Each structure stands twice: as C-alpha cells, then as structure tokens.
Coordinates of C-alpha atoms and ligand atoms in Angstrom, one line a residue:
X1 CA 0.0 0.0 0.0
X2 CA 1.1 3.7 -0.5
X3 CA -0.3 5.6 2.0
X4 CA -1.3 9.1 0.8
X5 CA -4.0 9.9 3.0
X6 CA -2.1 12.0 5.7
X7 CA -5.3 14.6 6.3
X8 CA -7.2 11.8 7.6
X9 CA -5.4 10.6 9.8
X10 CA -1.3 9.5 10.6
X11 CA 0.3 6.4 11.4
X12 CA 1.6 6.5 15.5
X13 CA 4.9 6.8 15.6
X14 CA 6.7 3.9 16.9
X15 CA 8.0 6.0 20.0
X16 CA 4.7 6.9 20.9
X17 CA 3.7 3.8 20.7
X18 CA 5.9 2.6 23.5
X19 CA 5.4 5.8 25.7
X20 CA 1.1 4.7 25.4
X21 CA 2.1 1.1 25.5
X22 CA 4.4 1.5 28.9
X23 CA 1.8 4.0 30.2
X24 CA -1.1 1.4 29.9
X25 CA 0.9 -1.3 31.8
X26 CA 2.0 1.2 34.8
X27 CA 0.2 4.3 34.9
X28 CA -3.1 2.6 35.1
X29 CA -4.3 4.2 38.4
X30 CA -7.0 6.3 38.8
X31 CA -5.0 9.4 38.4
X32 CA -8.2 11.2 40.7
X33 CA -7.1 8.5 43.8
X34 CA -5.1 10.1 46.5
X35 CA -3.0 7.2 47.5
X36 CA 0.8 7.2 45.7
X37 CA 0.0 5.0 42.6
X38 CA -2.9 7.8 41.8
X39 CA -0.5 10.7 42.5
X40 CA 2.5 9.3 40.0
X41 CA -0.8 9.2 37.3
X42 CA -1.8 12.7 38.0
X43 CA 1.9 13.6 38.0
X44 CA 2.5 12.3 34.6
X45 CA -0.9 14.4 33.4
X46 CA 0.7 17.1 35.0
X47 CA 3.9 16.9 33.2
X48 CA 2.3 16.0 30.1
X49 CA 0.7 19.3 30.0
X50 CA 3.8 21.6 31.1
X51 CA 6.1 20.0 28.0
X52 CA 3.2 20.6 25.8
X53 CA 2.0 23.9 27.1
X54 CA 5.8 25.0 27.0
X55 CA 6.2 23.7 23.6
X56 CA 3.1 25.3 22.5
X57 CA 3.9 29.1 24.1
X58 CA 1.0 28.6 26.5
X59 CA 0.2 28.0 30.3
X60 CA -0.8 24.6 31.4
X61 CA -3.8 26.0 32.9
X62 CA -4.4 26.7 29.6
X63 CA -4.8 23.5 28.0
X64 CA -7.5 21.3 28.7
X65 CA -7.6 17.6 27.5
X66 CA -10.4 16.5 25.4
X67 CA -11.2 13.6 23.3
X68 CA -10.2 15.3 19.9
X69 CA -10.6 18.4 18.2
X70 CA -14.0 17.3 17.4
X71 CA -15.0 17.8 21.2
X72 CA -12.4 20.9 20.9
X73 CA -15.2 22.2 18.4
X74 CA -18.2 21.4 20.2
X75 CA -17.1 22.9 23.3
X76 CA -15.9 26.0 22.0
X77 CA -19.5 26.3 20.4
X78 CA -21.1 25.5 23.7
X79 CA -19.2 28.2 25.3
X80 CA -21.8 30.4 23.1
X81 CA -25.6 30.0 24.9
X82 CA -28.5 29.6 22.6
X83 CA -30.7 32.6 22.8
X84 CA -31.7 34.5 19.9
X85 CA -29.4 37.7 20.7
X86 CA -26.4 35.4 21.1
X87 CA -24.4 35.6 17.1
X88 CA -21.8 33.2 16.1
X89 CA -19.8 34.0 13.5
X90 CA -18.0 30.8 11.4
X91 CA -17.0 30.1 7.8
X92 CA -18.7 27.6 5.1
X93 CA -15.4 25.4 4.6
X94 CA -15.1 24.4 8.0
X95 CA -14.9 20.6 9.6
X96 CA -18.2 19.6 10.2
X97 CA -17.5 18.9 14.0
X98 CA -17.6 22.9 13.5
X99 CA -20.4 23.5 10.7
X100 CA -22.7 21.2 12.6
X101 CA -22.0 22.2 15.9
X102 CA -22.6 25.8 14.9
X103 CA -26.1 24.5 13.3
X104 CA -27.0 23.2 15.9
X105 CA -27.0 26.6 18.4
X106 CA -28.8 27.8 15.0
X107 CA -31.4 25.2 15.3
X108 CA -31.3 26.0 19.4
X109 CA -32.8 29.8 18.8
X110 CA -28.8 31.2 18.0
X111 CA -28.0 33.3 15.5
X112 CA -25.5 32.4 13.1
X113 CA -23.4 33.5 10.0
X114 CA -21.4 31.4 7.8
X115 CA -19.2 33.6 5.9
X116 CA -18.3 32.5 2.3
X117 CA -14.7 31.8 1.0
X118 CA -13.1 32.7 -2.1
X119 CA -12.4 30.6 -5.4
X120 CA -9.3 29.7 -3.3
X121 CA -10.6 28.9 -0.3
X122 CA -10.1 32.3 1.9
X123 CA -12.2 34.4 4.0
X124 CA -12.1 38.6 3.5
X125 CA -11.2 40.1 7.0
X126 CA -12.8 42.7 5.5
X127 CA -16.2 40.9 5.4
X128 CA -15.6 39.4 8.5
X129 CA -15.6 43.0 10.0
X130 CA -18.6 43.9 8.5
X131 CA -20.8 40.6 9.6
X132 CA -19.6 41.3 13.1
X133 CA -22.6 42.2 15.3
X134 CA -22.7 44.1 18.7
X135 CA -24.4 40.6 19.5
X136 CA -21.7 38.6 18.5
X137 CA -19.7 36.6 20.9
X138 CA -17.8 33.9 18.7
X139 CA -15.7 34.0 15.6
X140 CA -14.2 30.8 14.7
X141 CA -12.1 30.5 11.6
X142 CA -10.0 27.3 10.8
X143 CA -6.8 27.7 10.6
X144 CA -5.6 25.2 8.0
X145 CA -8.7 23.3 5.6
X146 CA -8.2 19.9 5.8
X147 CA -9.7 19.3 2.5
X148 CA -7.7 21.6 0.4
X149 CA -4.9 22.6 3.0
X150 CA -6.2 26.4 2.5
X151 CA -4.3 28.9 5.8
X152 CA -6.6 31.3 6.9
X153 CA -5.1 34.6 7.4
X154 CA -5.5 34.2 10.7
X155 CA -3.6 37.1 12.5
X156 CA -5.4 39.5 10.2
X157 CA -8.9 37.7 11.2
X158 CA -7.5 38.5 14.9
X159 CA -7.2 41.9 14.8
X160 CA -10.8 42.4 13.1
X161 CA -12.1 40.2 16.4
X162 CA -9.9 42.3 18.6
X163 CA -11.0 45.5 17.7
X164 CA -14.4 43.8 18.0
X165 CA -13.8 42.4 21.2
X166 CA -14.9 39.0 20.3
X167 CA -13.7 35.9 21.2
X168 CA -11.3 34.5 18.7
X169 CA -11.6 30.2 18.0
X170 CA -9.7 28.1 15.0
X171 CA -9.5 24.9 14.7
X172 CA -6.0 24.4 13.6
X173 CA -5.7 20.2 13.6
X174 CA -4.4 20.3 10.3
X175 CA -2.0 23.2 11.2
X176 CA -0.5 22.4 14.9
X177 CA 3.1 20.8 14.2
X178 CA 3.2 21.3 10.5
X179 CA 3.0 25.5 10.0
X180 CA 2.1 26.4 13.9
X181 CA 5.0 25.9 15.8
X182 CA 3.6 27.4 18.7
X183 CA 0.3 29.3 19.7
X184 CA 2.6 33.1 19.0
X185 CA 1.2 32.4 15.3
X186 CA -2.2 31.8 16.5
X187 CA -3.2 34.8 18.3
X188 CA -6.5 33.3 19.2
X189 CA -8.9 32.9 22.7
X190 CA -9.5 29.4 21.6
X191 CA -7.2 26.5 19.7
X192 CA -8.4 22.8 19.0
X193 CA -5.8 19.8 17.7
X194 CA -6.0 16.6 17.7
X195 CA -3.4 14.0 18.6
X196 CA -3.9 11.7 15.4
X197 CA -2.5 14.1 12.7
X198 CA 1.0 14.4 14.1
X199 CA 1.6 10.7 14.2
X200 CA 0.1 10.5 18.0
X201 CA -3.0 8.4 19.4
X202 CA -6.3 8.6 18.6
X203 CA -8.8 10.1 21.1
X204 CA -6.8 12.5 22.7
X205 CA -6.9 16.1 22.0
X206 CA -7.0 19.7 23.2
X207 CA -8.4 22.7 24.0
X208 CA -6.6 25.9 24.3
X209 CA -8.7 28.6 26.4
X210 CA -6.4 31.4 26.8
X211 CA -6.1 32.8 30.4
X212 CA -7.3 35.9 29.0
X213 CA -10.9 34.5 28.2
X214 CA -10.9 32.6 31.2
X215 CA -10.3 36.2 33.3
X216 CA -12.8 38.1 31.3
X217 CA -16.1 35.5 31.2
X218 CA -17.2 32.0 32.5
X219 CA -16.3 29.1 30.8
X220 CA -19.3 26.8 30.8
X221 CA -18.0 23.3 31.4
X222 CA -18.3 20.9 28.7
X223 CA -19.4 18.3 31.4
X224 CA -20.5 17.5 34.7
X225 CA -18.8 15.3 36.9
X226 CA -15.8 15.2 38.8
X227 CA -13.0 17.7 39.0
X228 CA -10.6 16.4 36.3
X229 CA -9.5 19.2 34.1
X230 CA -10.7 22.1 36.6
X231 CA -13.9 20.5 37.0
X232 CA -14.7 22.2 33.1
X233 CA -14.1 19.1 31.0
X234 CA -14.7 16.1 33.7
X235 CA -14.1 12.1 33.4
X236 CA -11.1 9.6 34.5
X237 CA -8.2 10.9 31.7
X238 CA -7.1 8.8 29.2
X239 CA -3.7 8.8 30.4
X240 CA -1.8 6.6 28.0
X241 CA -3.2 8.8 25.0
X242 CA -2.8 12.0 26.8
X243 CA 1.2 10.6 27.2
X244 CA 1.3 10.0 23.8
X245 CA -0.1 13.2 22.8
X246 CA 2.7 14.9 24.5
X247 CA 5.3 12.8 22.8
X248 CA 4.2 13.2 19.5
X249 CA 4.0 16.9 19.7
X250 CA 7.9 16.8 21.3
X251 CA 8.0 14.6 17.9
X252 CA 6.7 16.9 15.6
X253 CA 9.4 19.4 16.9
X254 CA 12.1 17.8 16.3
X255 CA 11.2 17.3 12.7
X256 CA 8.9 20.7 12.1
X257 CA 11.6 22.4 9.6
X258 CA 12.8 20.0 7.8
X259 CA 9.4 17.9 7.2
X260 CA 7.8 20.7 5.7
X261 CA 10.7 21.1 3.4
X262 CA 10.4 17.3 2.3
X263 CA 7.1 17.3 2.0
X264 CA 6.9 20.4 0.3
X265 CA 9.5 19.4 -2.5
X266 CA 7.6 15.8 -2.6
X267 CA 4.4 17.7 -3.4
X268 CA 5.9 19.3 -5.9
X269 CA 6.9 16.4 -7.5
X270 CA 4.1 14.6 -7.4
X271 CA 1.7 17.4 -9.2
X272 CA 4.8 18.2 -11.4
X273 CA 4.6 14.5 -12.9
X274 CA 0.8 14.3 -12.8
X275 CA 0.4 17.3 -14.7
X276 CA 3.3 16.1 -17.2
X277 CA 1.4 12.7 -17.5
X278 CA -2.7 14.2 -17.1
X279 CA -2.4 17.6 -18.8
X280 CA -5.7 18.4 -17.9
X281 CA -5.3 17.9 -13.4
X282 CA -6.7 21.2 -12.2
X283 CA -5.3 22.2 -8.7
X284 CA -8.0 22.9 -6.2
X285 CA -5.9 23.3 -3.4
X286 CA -4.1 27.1 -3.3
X287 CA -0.5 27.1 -4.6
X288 CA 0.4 30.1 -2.0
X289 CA -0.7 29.5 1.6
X290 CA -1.9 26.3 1.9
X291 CA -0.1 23.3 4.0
X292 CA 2.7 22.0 2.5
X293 CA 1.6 18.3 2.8
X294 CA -1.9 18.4 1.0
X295 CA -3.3 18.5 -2.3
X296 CA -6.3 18.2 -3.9
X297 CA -6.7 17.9 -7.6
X298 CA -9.8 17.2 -10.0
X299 CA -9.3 15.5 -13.5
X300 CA -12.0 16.8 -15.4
X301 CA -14.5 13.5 -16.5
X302 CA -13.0 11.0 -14.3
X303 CA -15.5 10.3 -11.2
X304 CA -13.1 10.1 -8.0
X305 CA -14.6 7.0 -6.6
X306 CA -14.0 5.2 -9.5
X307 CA -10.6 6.5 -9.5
X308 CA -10.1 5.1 -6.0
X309 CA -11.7 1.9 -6.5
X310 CA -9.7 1.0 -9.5
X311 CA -6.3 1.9 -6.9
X312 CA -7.2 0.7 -3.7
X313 CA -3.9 -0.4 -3.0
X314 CA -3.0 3.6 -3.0
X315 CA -4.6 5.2 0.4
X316 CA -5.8 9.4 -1.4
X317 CA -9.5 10.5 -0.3
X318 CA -12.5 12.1 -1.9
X319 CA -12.8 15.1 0.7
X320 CA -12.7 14.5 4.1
X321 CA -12.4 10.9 5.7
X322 CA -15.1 12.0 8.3
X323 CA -17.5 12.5 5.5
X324 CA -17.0 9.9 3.0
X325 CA -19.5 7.8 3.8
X326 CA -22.2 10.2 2.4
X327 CA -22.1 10.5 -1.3
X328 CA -22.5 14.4 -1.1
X329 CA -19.6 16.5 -2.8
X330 CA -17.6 18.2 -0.6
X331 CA -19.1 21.0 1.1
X332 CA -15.4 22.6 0.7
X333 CA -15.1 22.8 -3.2
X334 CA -18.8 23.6 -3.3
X335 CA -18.6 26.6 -1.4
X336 CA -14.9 27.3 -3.7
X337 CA -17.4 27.5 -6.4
X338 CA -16.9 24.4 -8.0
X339 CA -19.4 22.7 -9.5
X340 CA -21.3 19.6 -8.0
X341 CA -19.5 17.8 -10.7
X342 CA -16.1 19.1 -10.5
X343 CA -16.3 18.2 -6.9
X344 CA -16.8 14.2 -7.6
X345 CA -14.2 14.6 -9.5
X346 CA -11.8 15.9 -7.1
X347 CA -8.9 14.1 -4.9
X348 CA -7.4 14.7 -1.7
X349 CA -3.7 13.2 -2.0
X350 CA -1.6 13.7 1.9
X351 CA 2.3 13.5 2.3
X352 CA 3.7 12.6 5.2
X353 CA 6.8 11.2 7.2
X354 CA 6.9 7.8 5.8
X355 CA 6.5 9.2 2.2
X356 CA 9.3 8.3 -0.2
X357 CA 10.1 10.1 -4.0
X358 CA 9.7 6.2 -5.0
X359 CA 6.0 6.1 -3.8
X360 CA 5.2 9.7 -5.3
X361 CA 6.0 8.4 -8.7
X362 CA 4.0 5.3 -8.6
X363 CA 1.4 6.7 -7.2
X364 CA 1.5 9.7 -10.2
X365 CA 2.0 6.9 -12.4
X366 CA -0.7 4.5 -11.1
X367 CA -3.0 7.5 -11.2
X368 CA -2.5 8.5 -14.7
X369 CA -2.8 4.5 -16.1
X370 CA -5.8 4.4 -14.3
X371 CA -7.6 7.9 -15.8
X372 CA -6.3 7.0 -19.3
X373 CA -8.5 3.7 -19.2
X374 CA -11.4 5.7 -17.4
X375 CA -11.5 7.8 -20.4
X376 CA -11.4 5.5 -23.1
X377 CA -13.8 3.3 -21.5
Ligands
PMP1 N1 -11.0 19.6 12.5 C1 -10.2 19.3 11.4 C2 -9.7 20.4 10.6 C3 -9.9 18.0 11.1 O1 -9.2 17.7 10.1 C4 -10.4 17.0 12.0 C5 -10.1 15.5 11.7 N2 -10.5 15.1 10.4 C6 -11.2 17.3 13.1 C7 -11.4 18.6 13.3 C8 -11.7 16.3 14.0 O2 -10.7 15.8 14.8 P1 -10.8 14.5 15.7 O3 -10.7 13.3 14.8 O4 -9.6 14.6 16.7 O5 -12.1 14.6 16.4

C-alpha cells in the first residue's frame, strides 16, 4: 500500500507507541485517587501538560484535555448560549465537527453566520468585520482546511475580532506541528488539535482557552462530573493517550523544519509529474498559503470514486475521511465554487513522514494509467 491519506489521519509513531504502551501497563491508576500510585498518574498528566504547554507558548492551565478536536469544536461552540441575541460568526469550509456544531446553536434559537470563502478557499477580514454584530460573541475560523490545506489569514482575522472584542476560536488540527510551531502564530482565545495528525494516538486532543478569556467570562463546562481538568471538561483521563499526545508533539518538533521542506519538494513532484502525464489535473488546493503536505486535484470527467476503487492499494481520499460515507460532494469545493460535478471529480492526496520520491511516482504513475483507461472506456 502507498499511504497518501495523511489529512485523515497519521500512522503513530513507533516512539509513541511505547510511551502509550508503557503508560497502559504502569500508569493505570486512577489518576483522581489520592493514594501514591494515583498521585505518579496525576503527576504524569501534570507533566504531560507543562512540555506541551511550553512547547506550544502557552500556560498549562491553559490547555485542557479533550477527546479530539471534534470535542475541541463542540465545546468551544457550547461556550456560546442559545438565545436569539447570542451571534456566532464561522465560515462555510469548516470541519463539520464545526459547521454542525454551529447548526445546531442555530437550530437552538442562535443566531449564526457562515461567511463565504473565495475561489481559493479564503475568507475577506474585510467581510468578516462587517458581519460582526454588537451581538456577537464567537468567531471561529479554521486555521488550516483539511480538505484543500487552504491557511486562513488568521492574524489579520484577529485583529478584526480584537478590535471587535470578540472571542477569537480556530480549529488548527491540520496546522499544529506542520506551520504552527507554537500558539505566538495563532493569536487566538480558543485553539483545537488533535493527537492523530501528528503521528500521535487517537482520542486524545485539546483545547486551548487562553487565560485571558478565562479572566474576562465564565467558561461553561463541557461536562459534569468530577474535578478532572478544573472540573470544566470532567471524566477519569485517558492517560496513555494523553502521554502519547505529548510525545508526538515533542516529535513533531524535532522534525517541524525540515518535514515541511520534504514534504513540500515531494508535493511538488508529485503534481509536477501528474500534470506532465494528465495535462488536464486542475489544482484545487491554493498554490500560496496552503499546507505543505496536501493537495487536492480534480481530473475533469474521471469520477473520483471510480478513480479510488480501481487503486485501492493507494490510500488518497475524496474530501474528508469523516465525510466519506455520504455521497455528497464536498461542502469545501462547493462553497470554492466548483461545480457539484467538478467536486466528484476531485482528490485529496496527503504527504507525510513515511512518504518516499519512489512512492510519489508510482502513485503519479498508477494514477495516470488508471484515468487514461477511465476515459477510453
Ligand atoms: N478539524 C479538522 C480540521 C480536522 O481535520 C479533523 C479531523 N478530520 C477534526 C477537526 C476532528 O478531529 P478529531 O478526529 O480529533 O475529532
């Protein structure tokens, strides 16, 4: 298999895998008990949370652990009550975890706006400031698409919400470890990532709330229960992941400059030799800010599924992995203004770590054998 699917999710790196695998044989007290095997589990929580918050520029008050950005999302919405005066302010290429989360306050008596993106995939500050309500209390803006790998301007979106004096979330999963080194490029009240797109565990993710909004309102807890996480986002941790989590963000450190060089340059090559061997790929995906690990393409007339099904053994995506189980075209190109039918047409190809030049090339190859049959049959 070539595995070019990097968006959806990553492979856990083989040190994290020993760091969760050691801290599910020994670590498995209730890190909430107050005898000594409970303390060394809320100890390593603890330090878990200062490397990361120190990596990340933040406090460790400020991070609290969730299940994945999708809870991220949710609770950040949440934050927002439902009544009619409260305004949310969010974009149409969002995750869903985000789109339907802000639907749902719609649907709860909230008042929302979905701000429209550019042929490219970018929101106008500009428009942003202009939507912006003395009833608003949330703007969230994504800071890297997962679809297209589109960057939000997201400092300039900041100082429209400062001025504004509205809350500030993005959901930067895609971005956190690939072109956010730390949260100094994200000046933002709120931050979600997830620990399964930087080569880290599944279920284990995070939400920045910056000490500033904490100061200023009440955060509403996500749930009731116990006091793990300051009582805001309760239920017994899951400690191996969270120790994972923290290991693969050390990870992605280590390798942040020179990844994003590689992947870059493999990118490059791969839409170089597709567009030698297809001439008529169309990029979707923005050549100027966009991550440097994704890519999505459309080949006018070939249907992506069928694409896909005739190379399973190469892992690319039709839009988002969360969605692909509905038919619909992505919500992402659609709101691009691409047609229904340029959407089904369109790929999502991932680089990552374990990509090799070798792999780029079959997969360009494969890719291009494949589209020449589609079209003469
Ligand atoms: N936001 C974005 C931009 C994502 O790419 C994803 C994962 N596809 C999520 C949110 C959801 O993350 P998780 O799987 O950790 O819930």
């Amino acid at each position: 298999m070539i595995y070019l699917d990097f968006q959806a999710t990553t492979p856990v790196d083989d040190d994290v895998a020993n760091v969760v695998d050691k801290a599910t044989r020994e670590l498995w007290a209730n890190p909430s008990s107050p005898h000594m095997a409970g303390m060394r589990s809320q100890e390593a929580i603890g330090n878990a949370r200062r490397r990361m918050s120190k990596l990340l520029g933040c406090r460790p008050h400020e991070l609290y652990f969730t299940s994945g950005a999708t809870e991220a999302n949710n609770w950040a919405v949440s934050m927002v009550g439902a009544e009619p005066k409260n305004h949310i302010v969010t974009t149409t290429t969002e995750h869903k975890s985000m789109l339907d989360a802000c639907r749902a306050f719609q649907r709860r008596g909230g008042d929302l706006t979905v701000l429209p993106v550019n042929s490219r995939g970018f929101v106008n500050p500009d428009e942003l400031r202009r939507v912006i309500k003395p009833a608003t209390r949330l703007v969230s803006v994504m800071a890297a698409n997962n679809e297209t790998g589109a960057l939000q301007p997201i400092p300039e979106i900041a100082e429209v919400t400062r001025d504004a004096g509205v809350p500030l979330h993005t959901d930067a999963t895609q971005a956190v470890g690939y072109v956010i080194k730390d949260f100094t490029q994200l000046p933002a009240d709120l931050i979600s990532f997830s620990g399964h797109k930087i080569y880290g565990p599944k279920g284990a993710g995070a939400l920045y709330i910056s000490e500033r909004l904490q100061a200023s309102s009440k955060i509403p807890s996500l749930l009731h229960g116990g006091g793990q996480e300051g009582g805001r986002r309760p239920g017994t941790e899951n400690l191996p992941a969270i120790l994972g989590f923290a290991r693969a963000l050390e990870l992605s450190r280590v390798t942040y400059s020179s990844e994003r060089e590689r992947v870059k340059e493999l990118k490059n090559e791969f839409w170089n030799l597709l567009s030698e061997q297809v001439p008529s790929v169309v990029r979707n995906s923005p050549v100027d800010s966009c991550l440097p690990n994704c890519l999505n393409i459309r080949i006018p007339g070939v249907d992506a599924g069928e694409l896909m099904a005739a190379i399973p053994q190469i892992a690319i995506s039709a839009g988002s992995a969360c969605n692909s189980n509905d038919q619909q075209p992505s919500h992402v190109l659609l709101a691009m203004g691409l047609t229904a039918d340029e959407a089904r047409t369109s790929i999502r190809i991932g680089f990552g770590r374990a990509t090799t030049a070798e792999e780029v090339r079959d997969a360009a190859k494969a890719i291009s054998v494949v589209v020449s049959h589609l079209k003469v049959g």
